[in-house]
Amino acid sequence: MDSTSSEIALDYSPFLRTYKDGRVERLMGIHVVPPSLDPDTNVQSKDIPYSQEPNLSSRLFLPKNTDPNQKLPLLVYYHGGGFCIESPFSPHYHNFCNILAAEANIIIVSVDYRRAPEHCLPAAYDDSWTVLNWVASHVNGDGPEEWLNFHADLSSVFFAGDSAGANIAHCMAMKYGEQKLSAINLVGIVLIHPYFWGKEPIGNEVKESETRSKIEGFWYFAYPSSSGSDDPLLNPATDPKFGSLGCSRVLVFVAEKDFLRDRGWYYSEILKKSGWGGSVEVDEAKEEDHVFHLFSPENEKSKAMIKSMASFINQKDKS
């Protein structure tokens, strides 16, 4: 056996390791569950391809007792994992979407996208835009997926994600603001513990130089050709087009003990100053850490997050 097969090139434990022979060993987010009819929420799920080249699918979630005469808001959800691990088929993302679909009475398209380092950014951004075009193809009720044809209200669309997925949701809303998809009306985005960063430390980041270097290193690992921590994809404050964010409402969740907490608050502050005309609110969970809701869904603060998301999605905009 080639000795390089066991030699570690980069160790990003507890997330993943890479080896000198090119092998990638993921240490988290490797378990998957099949789609099903969930007995606790009565939400039904199924996996549907949205791209042939590359071959990618989304997991769709449909709540019980859908009225054929009433179309439901559609949420496009992007999973987290530093652009490198996890999938919409992992147990905690599957569970989270079941609970949210039932609570909010919405259809969810949970997106699988190519991951680094085998497929470095911008692959995940490209795939995330591809799925939106696939969703838009259902506007006349003759798209490839019957659940979207019959039940999805494409005039009431939301993007959401956690951590790196929240970064993707923001970037898709920016691209939507610039390019538009006339078949989709993007109402709002929900950013859960969003992965944003920047060269200059803010807030408590000043005290965390070691953590800062790890986060910066992870970004370069996922996007080697990036311009760095002030890349507008990672630091919206550097984006001259930030004010053209393509929705009217934003909800940001932060957690008090999360190393990304200050970036979530900062995002809301600079968005308000950008010339964007919508409304943004921040919801902070005290005594909690990064993506706590995925690992402790029965936590009262996790339940409160779900209820806040449901309320945000179902809020009727004033005409």
PDB file of C-alpha atoms in Angstrom, residues 12-307:
ATOM      1  CA  TYR A  12     -10.150  19.531  10.517  1.00  0.00           C
ATOM      2  CA  SER A  13     -11.385  17.266  13.302  1.00  0.00           C
ATOM      3  CA  PRO A  14     -14.109  16.802  14.385  1.00  0.00           C
ATOM      4  CA  PHE A  15     -15.414  17.594  10.894  1.00  0.00           C
ATOM      5  CA  LEU A  16     -13.154  15.882   8.373  1.00  0.00           C
ATOM      6  CA  ARG A  17      -9.610  14.924   7.421  1.00  0.00           C
ATOM      7  CA  THR A  18      -7.868  14.843   4.071  1.00  0.00           C
ATOM      8  CA  TYR A  19      -4.994  12.559   3.180  1.00  0.00           C
ATOM      9  CA  LYS A  20      -1.999  13.042   0.954  1.00  0.00           C
ATOM     10  CA  ASP A  21      -3.343  10.522  -1.541  1.00  0.00           C
ATOM     11  CA  GLY A  22      -6.401  12.776  -2.040  1.00  0.00           C
ATOM     12  CA  ARG A  23      -8.790  10.742   0.108  1.00  0.00           C
ATOM     13  CA  VAL A  24     -11.386  12.660   2.147  1.00  0.00           C
ATOM     14  CA  GLU A  25     -12.602  11.195   5.439  1.00  0.00           C
ATOM     15  CA  ARG A  26     -15.718  12.874   6.787  1.00  0.00           C
ATOM     16  CA  LEU A  27     -16.123  12.462  10.543  1.00  0.00           C
ATOM     17  CA  MET A  28     -19.508  14.165  10.958  1.00  0.00           C
ATOM     18  CA  GLY A  29     -22.708  14.301   8.942  1.00  0.00           C
ATOM     19  CA  ILE A  30     -22.143  10.889   7.370  1.00  0.00           C
ATOM     20  CA  HIS A  31     -25.353   9.166   8.465  1.00  0.00           C
ATOM     21  CA  VAL A  32     -28.465   9.299   6.279  1.00  0.00           C
ATOM     22  CA  VAL A  33     -32.119   8.361   6.666  1.00  0.00           C
ATOM     23  CA  PRO A  34     -34.574   7.518   3.882  1.00  0.00           C
ATOM     24  CA  PRO A  35     -37.585   9.707   3.028  1.00  0.00           C
ATOM     25  CA  SER A  36     -40.719   8.610   4.812  1.00  0.00           C
ATOM     26  CA  LEU A  37     -44.090   9.441   6.283  1.00  0.00           C
ATOM     27  CA  ASP A  38     -43.030  10.794   9.662  1.00  0.00           C
ATOM     28  CA  PRO A  39     -45.246   9.300  12.413  1.00  0.00           C
ATOM     29  CA  ASP A  40     -44.769  12.251  14.785  1.00  0.00           C
ATOM     30  CA  THR A  41     -45.631  15.101  12.400  1.00  0.00           C
ATOM     31  CA  ASN A  42     -47.489  13.288   9.593  1.00  0.00           C
ATOM     32  CA  VAL A  43     -45.201  15.060   7.155  1.00  0.00           C
ATOM     33  CA  GLN A  44     -44.388  13.083   4.024  1.00  0.00           C
ATOM     34  CA  SER A  45     -41.014  13.329   2.306  1.00  0.00           C
ATOM     35  CA  LYS A  46     -39.436  12.107  -0.908  1.00  0.00           C
ATOM     36  CA  ASP A  47     -36.221  12.621  -2.854  1.00  0.00           C
ATOM     37  CA  ILE A  48     -36.444  14.179  -6.310  1.00  0.00           C
ATOM     38  CA  PRO A  49     -33.586  14.849  -8.779  1.00  0.00           C
ATOM     39  CA  TYR A  50     -33.215  18.490  -9.758  1.00  0.00           C
ATOM     40  CA  SER A  51     -30.052  18.164 -11.846  1.00  0.00           C
ATOM     41  CA  GLN A  52     -28.731  15.433 -14.130  1.00  0.00           C
ATOM     42  CA  GLU A  53     -25.241  16.851 -14.630  1.00  0.00           C
ATOM     43  CA  PRO A  54     -24.175  16.756 -11.856  1.00  0.00           C
ATOM     44  CA  ASN A  55     -26.611  14.180 -10.488  1.00  0.00           C
ATOM     45  CA  LEU A  56     -28.222  15.926  -7.505  1.00  0.00           C
ATOM     46  CA  SER A  57     -31.500  15.638  -5.624  1.00  0.00           C
ATOM     47  CA  SER A  58     -33.568  17.560  -3.120  1.00  0.00           C
ATOM     48  CA  ARG A  59     -35.618  16.145  -0.293  1.00  0.00           C
ATOM     49  CA  LEU A  60     -39.173  17.484  -0.423  1.00  0.00           C
ATOM     50  CA  PHE A  61     -41.428  17.736   2.636  1.00  0.00           C
ATOM     51  CA  LEU A  62     -45.217  17.971   2.399  1.00  0.00           C
ATOM     52  CA  PRO A  63     -47.449  18.485   5.478  1.00  0.00           C
ATOM     53  CA  LYS A  64     -50.573  16.424   6.142  1.00  0.00           C
ATOM     54  CA  ASN A  65     -54.096  17.311   4.967  1.00  0.00           C
ATOM     55  CA  THR A  66     -52.991  19.657   2.224  1.00  0.00           C
ATOM     56  CA  ASP A  67     -56.071  21.389   0.857  1.00  0.00           C
ATOM     57  CA  PRO A  68     -56.035  21.002  -2.948  1.00  0.00           C
ATOM     58  CA  ASN A  69     -57.640  24.432  -3.196  1.00  0.00           C
ATOM     59  CA  GLN A  70     -55.004  26.146  -1.060  1.00  0.00           C
ATOM     60  CA  LYS A  71     -51.392  26.476  -2.137  1.00  0.00           C
ATOM     61  CA  LEU A  72     -48.714  26.613   0.539  1.00  0.00           C
ATOM     62  CA  PRO A  73     -45.661  28.845   0.989  1.00  0.00           C
ATOM     63  CA  LEU A  74     -42.462  27.233  -0.281  1.00  0.00           C
ATOM     64  CA  LEU A  75     -39.223  27.215   1.708  1.00  0.00           C
ATOM     65  CA  VAL A  76     -35.948  26.352  -0.011  1.00  0.00           C
ATOM     66  CA  TYR A  77     -33.565  25.142   2.704  1.00  0.00           C
ATOM     67  CA  TYR A  78     -29.769  24.925   2.474  1.00  0.00           C
ATOM     68  CA  HIS A  79     -28.022  22.713   5.036  1.00  0.00           C
ATOM     69  CA  GLY A  80     -24.915  23.780   6.937  1.00  0.00           C
ATOM     70  CA  GLY A  81     -21.604  22.024   7.485  1.00  0.00           C
ATOM     71  CA  GLY A  82     -18.933  24.456   6.333  1.00  0.00           C
ATOM     72  CA  PHE A  83     -19.634  23.631   2.659  1.00  0.00           C
ATOM     73  CA  CYS A  84     -17.863  20.322   3.393  1.00  0.00           C
ATOM     74  CA  ILE A  85     -20.038  17.974   5.451  1.00  0.00           C
ATOM     75  CA  GLU A  86     -23.703  17.081   6.083  1.00  0.00           C
ATOM     76  CA  SER A  87     -26.590  16.658   3.644  1.00  0.00           C
ATOM     77  CA  PRO A  88     -30.373  17.107   3.586  1.00  0.00           C
ATOM     78  CA  PHE A  89     -30.598  13.348   4.166  1.00  0.00           C
ATOM     79  CA  SER A  90     -28.886  13.389   7.571  1.00  0.00           C
ATOM     80  CA  PRO A  91     -31.112  12.518  10.556  1.00  0.00           C
ATOM     81  CA  HIS A  92     -31.084  15.934  12.209  1.00  0.00           C
ATOM     82  CA  TYR A  93     -31.829  17.886   9.006  1.00  0.00           C
ATOM     83  CA  HIS A  94     -34.563  15.417   8.087  1.00  0.00           C
ATOM     84  CA  ASN A  95     -36.073  15.781  11.566  1.00  0.00           C
ATOM     85  CA  PHE A  96     -35.787  19.574  11.562  1.00  0.00           C
ATOM     86  CA  CYS A  97     -37.586  19.891   8.222  1.00  0.00           C
ATOM     87  CA  ASN A  98     -40.347  17.516   9.325  1.00  0.00           C
ATOM     88  CA  ILE A  99     -41.000  19.627  12.421  1.00  0.00           C
ATOM     89  CA  LEU A 100     -40.836  22.947  10.544  1.00  0.00           C
ATOM     90  CA  ALA A 101     -43.081  21.794   7.675  1.00  0.00           C
ATOM     91  CA  ALA A 102     -45.721  20.680  10.179  1.00  0.00           C
ATOM     92  CA  GLU A 103     -45.526  23.766  12.385  1.00  0.00           C
ATOM     93  CA  ALA A 104     -45.569  26.306   9.540  1.00  0.00           C
ATOM     94  CA  ASN A 105     -47.765  24.278   7.148  1.00  0.00           C
ATOM     95  CA  ILE A 106     -45.344  24.795   4.281  1.00  0.00           C
ATOM     96  CA  ILE A 107     -43.627  22.790   1.564  1.00  0.00           C
ATOM     97  CA  ILE A 108     -39.864  22.499   1.987  1.00  0.00           C
ATOM     98  CA  VAL A 109     -37.266  21.793  -0.688  1.00  0.00           C
ATOM     99  CA  SER A 110     -34.136  20.749   1.239  1.00  0.00           C
ATOM    100  CA  VAL A 111     -31.211  21.035  -1.161  1.00  0.00           C
ATOM    101  CA  ASP A 112     -28.316  18.666  -1.747  1.00  0.00           C
ATOM    102  CA  TYR A 113     -25.317  20.455  -3.253  1.00  0.00           C
ATOM    103  CA  ARG A 114     -21.767  19.460  -4.141  1.00  0.00           C
ATOM    104  CA  ARG A 115     -19.327  19.764  -1.262  1.00  0.00           C
ATOM    105  CA  ALA A 116     -15.700  20.763  -0.854  1.00  0.00           C
ATOM    106  CA  PRO A 117     -12.947  19.688  -1.109  1.00  0.00           C
ATOM    107  CA  GLU A 118     -13.937  17.346  -3.949  1.00  0.00           C
ATOM    108  CA  HIS A 119     -15.996  20.197  -5.425  1.00  0.00           C
ATOM    109  CA  CYS A 120     -14.746  23.512  -4.104  1.00  0.00           C
ATOM    110  CA  LEU A 121     -16.816  26.675  -4.089  1.00  0.00           C
ATOM    111  CA  PRO A 122     -18.443  28.119  -6.117  1.00  0.00           C
ATOM    112  CA  ALA A 123     -19.885  24.644  -6.900  1.00  0.00           C
ATOM    113  CA  ALA A 124     -22.315  24.789  -3.962  1.00  0.00           C
ATOM    114  CA  TYR A 125     -23.491  28.260  -5.034  1.00  0.00           C
ATOM    115  CA  ASP A 126     -23.947  27.087  -8.614  1.00  0.00           C
ATOM    116  CA  ASP A 127     -26.002  24.071  -7.522  1.00  0.00           C
ATOM    117  CA  SER A 128     -28.073  26.213  -5.172  1.00  0.00           C
ATOM    118  CA  TRP A 129     -29.023  28.503  -8.040  1.00  0.00           C
ATOM    119  CA  THR A 130     -29.760  25.528 -10.299  1.00  0.00           C
ATOM    120  CA  VAL A 131     -32.334  24.220  -7.832  1.00  0.00           C
ATOM    121  CA  LEU A 132     -34.089  27.603  -7.841  1.00  0.00           C
ATOM    122  CA  ASN A 133     -34.418  27.430 -11.613  1.00  0.00           C
ATOM    123  CA  TRP A 134     -35.819  23.921 -11.209  1.00  0.00           C
ATOM    124  CA  VAL A 135     -38.370  25.236  -8.696  1.00  0.00           C
ATOM    125  CA  ALA A 136     -39.268  28.080 -11.066  1.00  0.00           C
ATOM    126  CA  SER A 137     -40.036  25.562 -13.825  1.00  0.00           C
ATOM    127  CA  HIS A 138     -43.236  24.668 -11.920  1.00  0.00           C
ATOM    128  CA  VAL A 139     -44.798  28.123 -12.281  1.00  0.00           C
ATOM    129  CA  ASN A 140     -47.459  27.006 -14.774  1.00  0.00           C
ATOM    130  CA  GLY A 141     -48.282  23.819 -12.921  1.00  0.00           C
ATOM    131  CA  ASP A 142     -46.576  21.631 -15.510  1.00  0.00           C
ATOM    132  CA  GLY A 143     -43.151  21.148 -13.941  1.00  0.00           C
ATOM    133  CA  PRO A 144     -41.524  17.753 -13.306  1.00  0.00           C
ATOM    134  CA  GLU A 145     -42.659  17.432  -9.657  1.00  0.00           C
ATOM    135  CA  GLU A 146     -46.357  17.036  -8.829  1.00  0.00           C
ATOM    136  CA  TRP A 147     -46.064  18.231  -5.227  1.00  0.00           C
ATOM    137  CA  LEU A 148     -44.821  21.607  -6.436  1.00  0.00           C
ATOM    138  CA  ASN A 149     -47.304  21.739  -9.308  1.00  0.00           C
ATOM    139  CA  PHE A 150     -50.299  21.120  -7.038  1.00  0.00           C
ATOM    140  CA  HIS A 151     -49.307  22.580  -3.688  1.00  0.00           C
ATOM    141  CA  ALA A 152     -46.541  25.209  -3.938  1.00  0.00           C
ATOM    142  CA  ASP A 153     -47.333  28.922  -3.969  1.00  0.00           C
ATOM    143  CA  LEU A 154     -44.457  30.364  -5.971  1.00  0.00           C
ATOM    144  CA  SER A 155     -45.639  33.875  -5.117  1.00  0.00           C
ATOM    145  CA  SER A 156     -44.660  33.142  -1.503  1.00  0.00           C
ATOM    146  CA  VAL A 157     -41.123  31.752  -1.532  1.00  0.00           C
ATOM    147  CA  PHE A 158     -38.522  31.851   1.240  1.00  0.00           C
ATOM    148  CA  PHE A 159     -34.865  30.848   1.448  1.00  0.00           C
ATOM    149  CA  ALA A 160     -33.320  29.609   4.686  1.00  0.00           C
ATOM    150  CA  GLY A 161     -30.280  27.806   6.000  1.00  0.00           C
ATOM    151  CA  ASP A 162     -27.994  27.386   8.969  1.00  0.00           C
ATOM    152  CA  SER A 163     -24.291  28.262   9.219  1.00  0.00           C
ATOM    153  CA  ALA A 164     -22.807  27.762   5.719  1.00  0.00           C
ATOM    154  CA  GLY A 165     -26.361  27.139   4.500  1.00  0.00           C
ATOM    155  CA  ALA A 166     -27.375  30.561   5.794  1.00  0.00           C
ATOM    156  CA  ASN A 167     -24.475  32.016   3.843  1.00  0.00           C
ATOM    157  CA  ILE A 168     -25.839  30.269   0.743  1.00  0.00           C
ATOM    158  CA  ALA A 169     -29.380  31.548   1.417  1.00  0.00           C
ATOM    159  CA  HIS A 170     -28.048  35.112   1.611  1.00  0.00           C
ATOM    160  CA  CYS A 171     -25.974  34.698  -1.560  1.00  0.00           C
ATOM    161  CA  MET A 172     -28.966  33.273  -3.438  1.00  0.00           C
ATOM    162  CA  ALA A 173     -31.081  36.237  -2.312  1.00  0.00           C
ATOM    163  CA  MET A 174     -28.365  38.570  -3.597  1.00  0.00           C
ATOM    164  CA  LYS A 175     -28.259  36.776  -6.948  1.00  0.00           C
ATOM    165  CA  TYR A 176     -32.056  36.801  -7.102  1.00  0.00           C
ATOM    166  CA  GLY A 177     -31.976  40.565  -6.485  1.00  0.00           C
ATOM    167  CA  GLU A 178     -29.644  41.032  -9.446  1.00  0.00           C
ATOM    168  CA  GLN A 179     -30.998  38.494 -11.936  1.00  0.00           C
ATOM    169  CA  LYS A 180     -34.567  37.759 -10.791  1.00  0.00           C
ATOM    170  CA  LEU A 181     -36.467  34.603 -11.544  1.00  0.00           C
ATOM    171  CA  SER A 182     -39.783  35.963 -12.734  1.00  0.00           C
ATOM    172  CA  ALA A 183     -41.564  32.725 -11.818  1.00  0.00           C
ATOM    173  CA  ILE A 184     -40.586  33.067  -8.152  1.00  0.00           C
ATOM    174  CA  ASN A 185     -41.496  35.823  -5.723  1.00  0.00           C
ATOM    175  CA  LEU A 186     -38.899  35.796  -2.953  1.00  0.00           C
ATOM    176  CA  VAL A 187     -40.571  37.239   0.141  1.00  0.00           C
ATOM    177  CA  GLY A 188     -37.936  36.680   2.805  1.00  0.00           C
ATOM    178  CA  ILE A 189     -34.880  34.812   4.045  1.00  0.00           C
ATOM    179  CA  VAL A 190     -34.119  33.166   7.381  1.00  0.00           C
ATOM    180  CA  LEU A 191     -30.463  33.006   8.405  1.00  0.00           C
ATOM    181  CA  ILE A 192     -29.719  30.662  11.327  1.00  0.00           C
ATOM    182  CA  HIS A 193     -26.307  31.295  12.905  1.00  0.00           C
ATOM    183  CA  PRO A 194     -24.969  32.521   9.537  1.00  0.00           C
ATOM    184  CA  TYR A 195     -21.391  31.862   8.471  1.00  0.00           C
ATOM    185  CA  PHE A 196     -20.065  35.325   7.643  1.00  0.00           C
ATOM    186  CA  TRP A 197     -16.598  36.645   8.362  1.00  0.00           C
ATOM    187  CA  GLY A 198     -14.131  39.448   7.623  1.00  0.00           C
ATOM    188  CA  LYS A 199     -10.477  40.423   7.865  1.00  0.00           C
ATOM    189  CA  GLU A 200     -11.097  42.906  10.657  1.00  0.00           C
ATOM    190  CA  PRO A 201     -12.342  41.386  13.938  1.00  0.00           C
ATOM    191  CA  ILE A 202     -15.559  42.707  15.441  1.00  0.00           C
ATOM    192  CA  GLY A 203     -17.031  42.339  18.931  1.00  0.00           C
ATOM    193  CA  ASN A 204     -15.671  39.381  20.886  1.00  0.00           C
ATOM    194  CA  GLU A 205     -13.688  38.157  17.883  1.00  0.00           C
ATOM    195  CA  VAL A 206     -10.835  40.402  19.051  1.00  0.00           C
ATOM    196  CA  LYS A 207     -10.196  37.943  21.910  1.00  0.00           C
ATOM    197  CA  GLU A 208     -10.353  34.820  19.734  1.00  0.00           C
ATOM    198  CA  SER A 209      -7.318  34.932  17.441  1.00  0.00           C
ATOM    199  CA  GLU A 210      -6.972  31.125  17.317  1.00  0.00           C
ATOM    200  CA  THR A 211     -10.634  30.649  16.430  1.00  0.00           C
ATOM    201  CA  ARG A 212     -10.366  33.392  13.824  1.00  0.00           C
ATOM    202  CA  SER A 213      -7.465  31.676  12.070  1.00  0.00           C
ATOM    203  CA  LYS A 214      -9.375  28.372  11.997  1.00  0.00           C
ATOM    204  CA  ILE A 215     -12.449  29.985  10.448  1.00  0.00           C
ATOM    205  CA  GLU A 216     -10.358  31.791   7.846  1.00  0.00           C
ATOM    206  CA  GLY A 217      -8.495  28.578   7.060  1.00  0.00           C
ATOM    207  CA  PHE A 218     -11.718  26.671   6.629  1.00  0.00           C
ATOM    208  CA  TRP A 219     -12.985  29.251   4.137  1.00  0.00           C
ATOM    209  CA  TYR A 220      -9.846  28.888   2.019  1.00  0.00           C
ATOM    210  CA  PHE A 221     -10.187  25.105   2.266  1.00  0.00           C
ATOM    211  CA  ALA A 222     -13.708  25.338   0.822  1.00  0.00           C
ATOM    212  CA  TYR A 223     -12.857  28.097  -1.677  1.00  0.00           C
ATOM    213  CA  PRO A 224      -9.122  28.100  -2.552  1.00  0.00           C
ATOM    214  CA  SER A 225      -9.554  30.694  -5.314  1.00  0.00           C
ATOM    215  CA  SER A 226     -11.398  33.153  -3.048  1.00  0.00           C
ATOM    216  CA  SER A 227     -10.002  36.646  -2.542  1.00  0.00           C
ATOM    217  CA  GLY A 228     -10.051  35.968   1.221  1.00  0.00           C
ATOM    218  CA  SER A 229     -12.062  36.795   4.320  1.00  0.00           C
ATOM    219  CA  ASP A 230     -13.374  39.999   2.783  1.00  0.00           C
ATOM    220  CA  ASP A 231     -14.762  38.201  -0.258  1.00  0.00           C
ATOM    221  CA  PRO A 232     -18.302  39.632  -0.607  1.00  0.00           C
ATOM    222  CA  LEU A 233     -19.630  36.067  -0.508  1.00  0.00           C
ATOM    223  CA  LEU A 234     -18.261  35.758   3.041  1.00  0.00           C
ATOM    224  CA  ASN A 235     -18.352  39.375   4.184  1.00  0.00           C
ATOM    225  CA  PRO A 236     -21.523  41.143   2.954  1.00  0.00           C
ATOM    226  CA  ALA A 237     -20.203  44.430   4.362  1.00  0.00           C
ATOM    227  CA  THR A 238     -17.751  44.550   1.447  1.00  0.00           C
ATOM    228  CA  ASP A 239     -20.443  44.000  -1.183  1.00  0.00           C
ATOM    229  CA  PRO A 240     -21.327  47.296  -2.920  1.00  0.00           C
ATOM    230  CA  LYS A 241     -24.591  45.700  -4.079  1.00  0.00           C
ATOM    231  CA  PHE A 242     -25.744  44.670  -0.589  1.00  0.00           C
ATOM    232  CA  GLY A 243     -28.669  47.079  -0.796  1.00  0.00           C
ATOM    233  CA  SER A 244     -30.121  45.099  -3.703  1.00  0.00           C
ATOM    234  CA  LEU A 245     -30.858  42.041  -1.531  1.00  0.00           C
ATOM    235  CA  GLY A 246     -33.797  40.494  -3.353  1.00  0.00           C
ATOM    236  CA  CYS A 247     -36.420  40.202  -0.623  1.00  0.00           C
ATOM    237  CA  SER A 248     -38.418  42.458   1.682  1.00  0.00           C
ATOM    238  CA  ARG A 249     -37.953  40.644   5.021  1.00  0.00           C
ATOM    239  CA  VAL A 250     -35.019  39.045   6.836  1.00  0.00           C
ATOM    240  CA  LEU A 251     -34.935  37.074  10.076  1.00  0.00           C
ATOM    241  CA  VAL A 252     -31.533  36.345  11.631  1.00  0.00           C
ATOM    242  CA  PHE A 253     -31.052  33.867  14.477  1.00  0.00           C
ATOM    243  CA  VAL A 254     -27.945  34.088  16.648  1.00  0.00           C
ATOM    244  CA  ALA A 255     -26.832  32.166  19.733  1.00  0.00           C
ATOM    245  CA  GLU A 256     -25.143  33.833  22.695  1.00  0.00           C
ATOM    246  CA  LYS A 257     -22.212  31.377  22.921  1.00  0.00           C
ATOM    247  CA  ASP A 258     -21.717  31.013  19.161  1.00  0.00           C
ATOM    248  CA  PHE A 259     -18.406  32.249  17.726  1.00  0.00           C
ATOM    249  CA  LEU A 260     -20.438  33.623  14.775  1.00  0.00           C
ATOM    250  CA  ARG A 261     -22.865  35.568  16.984  1.00  0.00           C
ATOM    251  CA  ASP A 262     -21.396  39.023  16.359  1.00  0.00           C
ATOM    252  CA  ARG A 263     -21.463  38.493  12.592  1.00  0.00           C
ATOM    253  CA  GLY A 264     -25.213  37.888  12.699  1.00  0.00           C
ATOM    254  CA  TRP A 265     -25.806  41.141  14.557  1.00  0.00           C
ATOM    255  CA  TYR A 266     -23.371  42.976  12.285  1.00  0.00           C
ATOM    256  CA  TYR A 267     -25.195  41.680   9.219  1.00  0.00           C
ATOM    257  CA  SER A 268     -28.432  43.276  10.403  1.00  0.00           C
ATOM    258  CA  GLU A 269     -26.702  46.582  11.175  1.00  0.00           C
ATOM    259  CA  ILE A 270     -25.028  46.945   7.799  1.00  0.00           C
ATOM    260  CA  LEU A 271     -28.141  45.769   5.971  1.00  0.00           C
ATOM    261  CA  LYS A 272     -30.126  48.605   7.574  1.00  0.00           C
ATOM    262  CA  LYS A 273     -27.496  51.098   6.379  1.00  0.00           C
ATOM    263  CA  SER A 274     -27.188  49.676   2.857  1.00  0.00           C
ATOM    264  CA  GLY A 275     -30.181  51.425   1.318  1.00  0.00           C
ATOM    265  CA  TRP A 276     -32.183  48.208   1.270  1.00  0.00           C
ATOM    266  CA  GLY A 277     -35.797  49.059   1.988  1.00  0.00           C
ATOM    267  CA  GLY A 278     -36.980  45.950   3.845  1.00  0.00           C
ATOM    268  CA  SER A 279     -37.262  44.925   7.488  1.00  0.00           C
ATOM    269  CA  VAL A 280     -34.713  42.854   9.395  1.00  0.00           C
ATOM    270  CA  GLU A 281     -34.967  41.385  12.877  1.00  0.00           C
ATOM    271  CA  VAL A 282     -32.523  39.427  15.031  1.00  0.00           C
ATOM    272  CA  ASP A 283     -33.538  36.726  17.507  1.00  0.00           C
ATOM    273  CA  GLU A 284     -30.859  35.728  20.053  1.00  0.00           C
ATOM    274  CA  ALA A 285     -30.959  32.488  22.054  1.00  0.00           C
ATOM    275  CA  LYS A 286     -29.290  32.993  25.425  1.00  0.00           C
ATOM    276  CA  GLU A 287     -26.893  30.382  26.814  1.00  0.00           C
ATOM    277  CA  GLU A 288     -26.884  28.442  23.527  1.00  0.00           C
ATOM    278  CA  ASP A 289     -24.170  27.579  21.000  1.00  0.00           C
ATOM    279  CA  HIS A 290     -23.856  27.109  17.258  1.00  0.00           C
ATOM    280  CA  VAL A 291     -26.756  25.180  15.613  1.00  0.00           C
ATOM    281  CA  PHE A 292     -27.990  23.941  19.006  1.00  0.00           C
ATOM    282  CA  HIS A 293     -31.459  23.401  17.553  1.00  0.00           C
ATOM    283  CA  LEU A 294     -30.277  20.560  15.306  1.00  0.00           C
ATOM    284  CA  PHE A 295     -28.862  18.511  18.147  1.00  0.00           C
ATOM    285  CA  SER A 296     -31.461  19.376  20.800  1.00  0.00           C
ATOM    286  CA  PRO A 297     -34.802  19.658  18.961  1.00  0.00           C
ATOM    287  CA  GLU A 298     -36.761  19.167  22.192  1.00  0.00           C
ATOM    288  CA  ASN A 299     -35.011  22.151  23.777  1.00  0.00           C
ATOM    289  CA  GLU A 300     -37.552  24.896  24.549  1.00  0.00           C
ATOM    290  CA  LYS A 301     -35.420  27.424  22.674  1.00  0.00           C
ATOM    291  CA  SER A 302     -35.349  25.109  19.667  1.00  0.00           C
ATOM    292  CA  LYS A 303     -39.134  24.929  19.755  1.00  0.00           C
ATOM    293  CA  ALA A 304     -39.296  28.717  20.053  1.00  0.00           C
ATOM    294  CA  MET A 305     -37.061  29.033  16.973  1.00  0.00           C
ATOM    295  CA  ILE A 306     -39.389  26.817  14.955  1.00  0.00           C
ATOM    296  CA  LYS A 307     -42.407  28.879  16.042  1.00  0.00           C
TER     297      LYS A 307
END
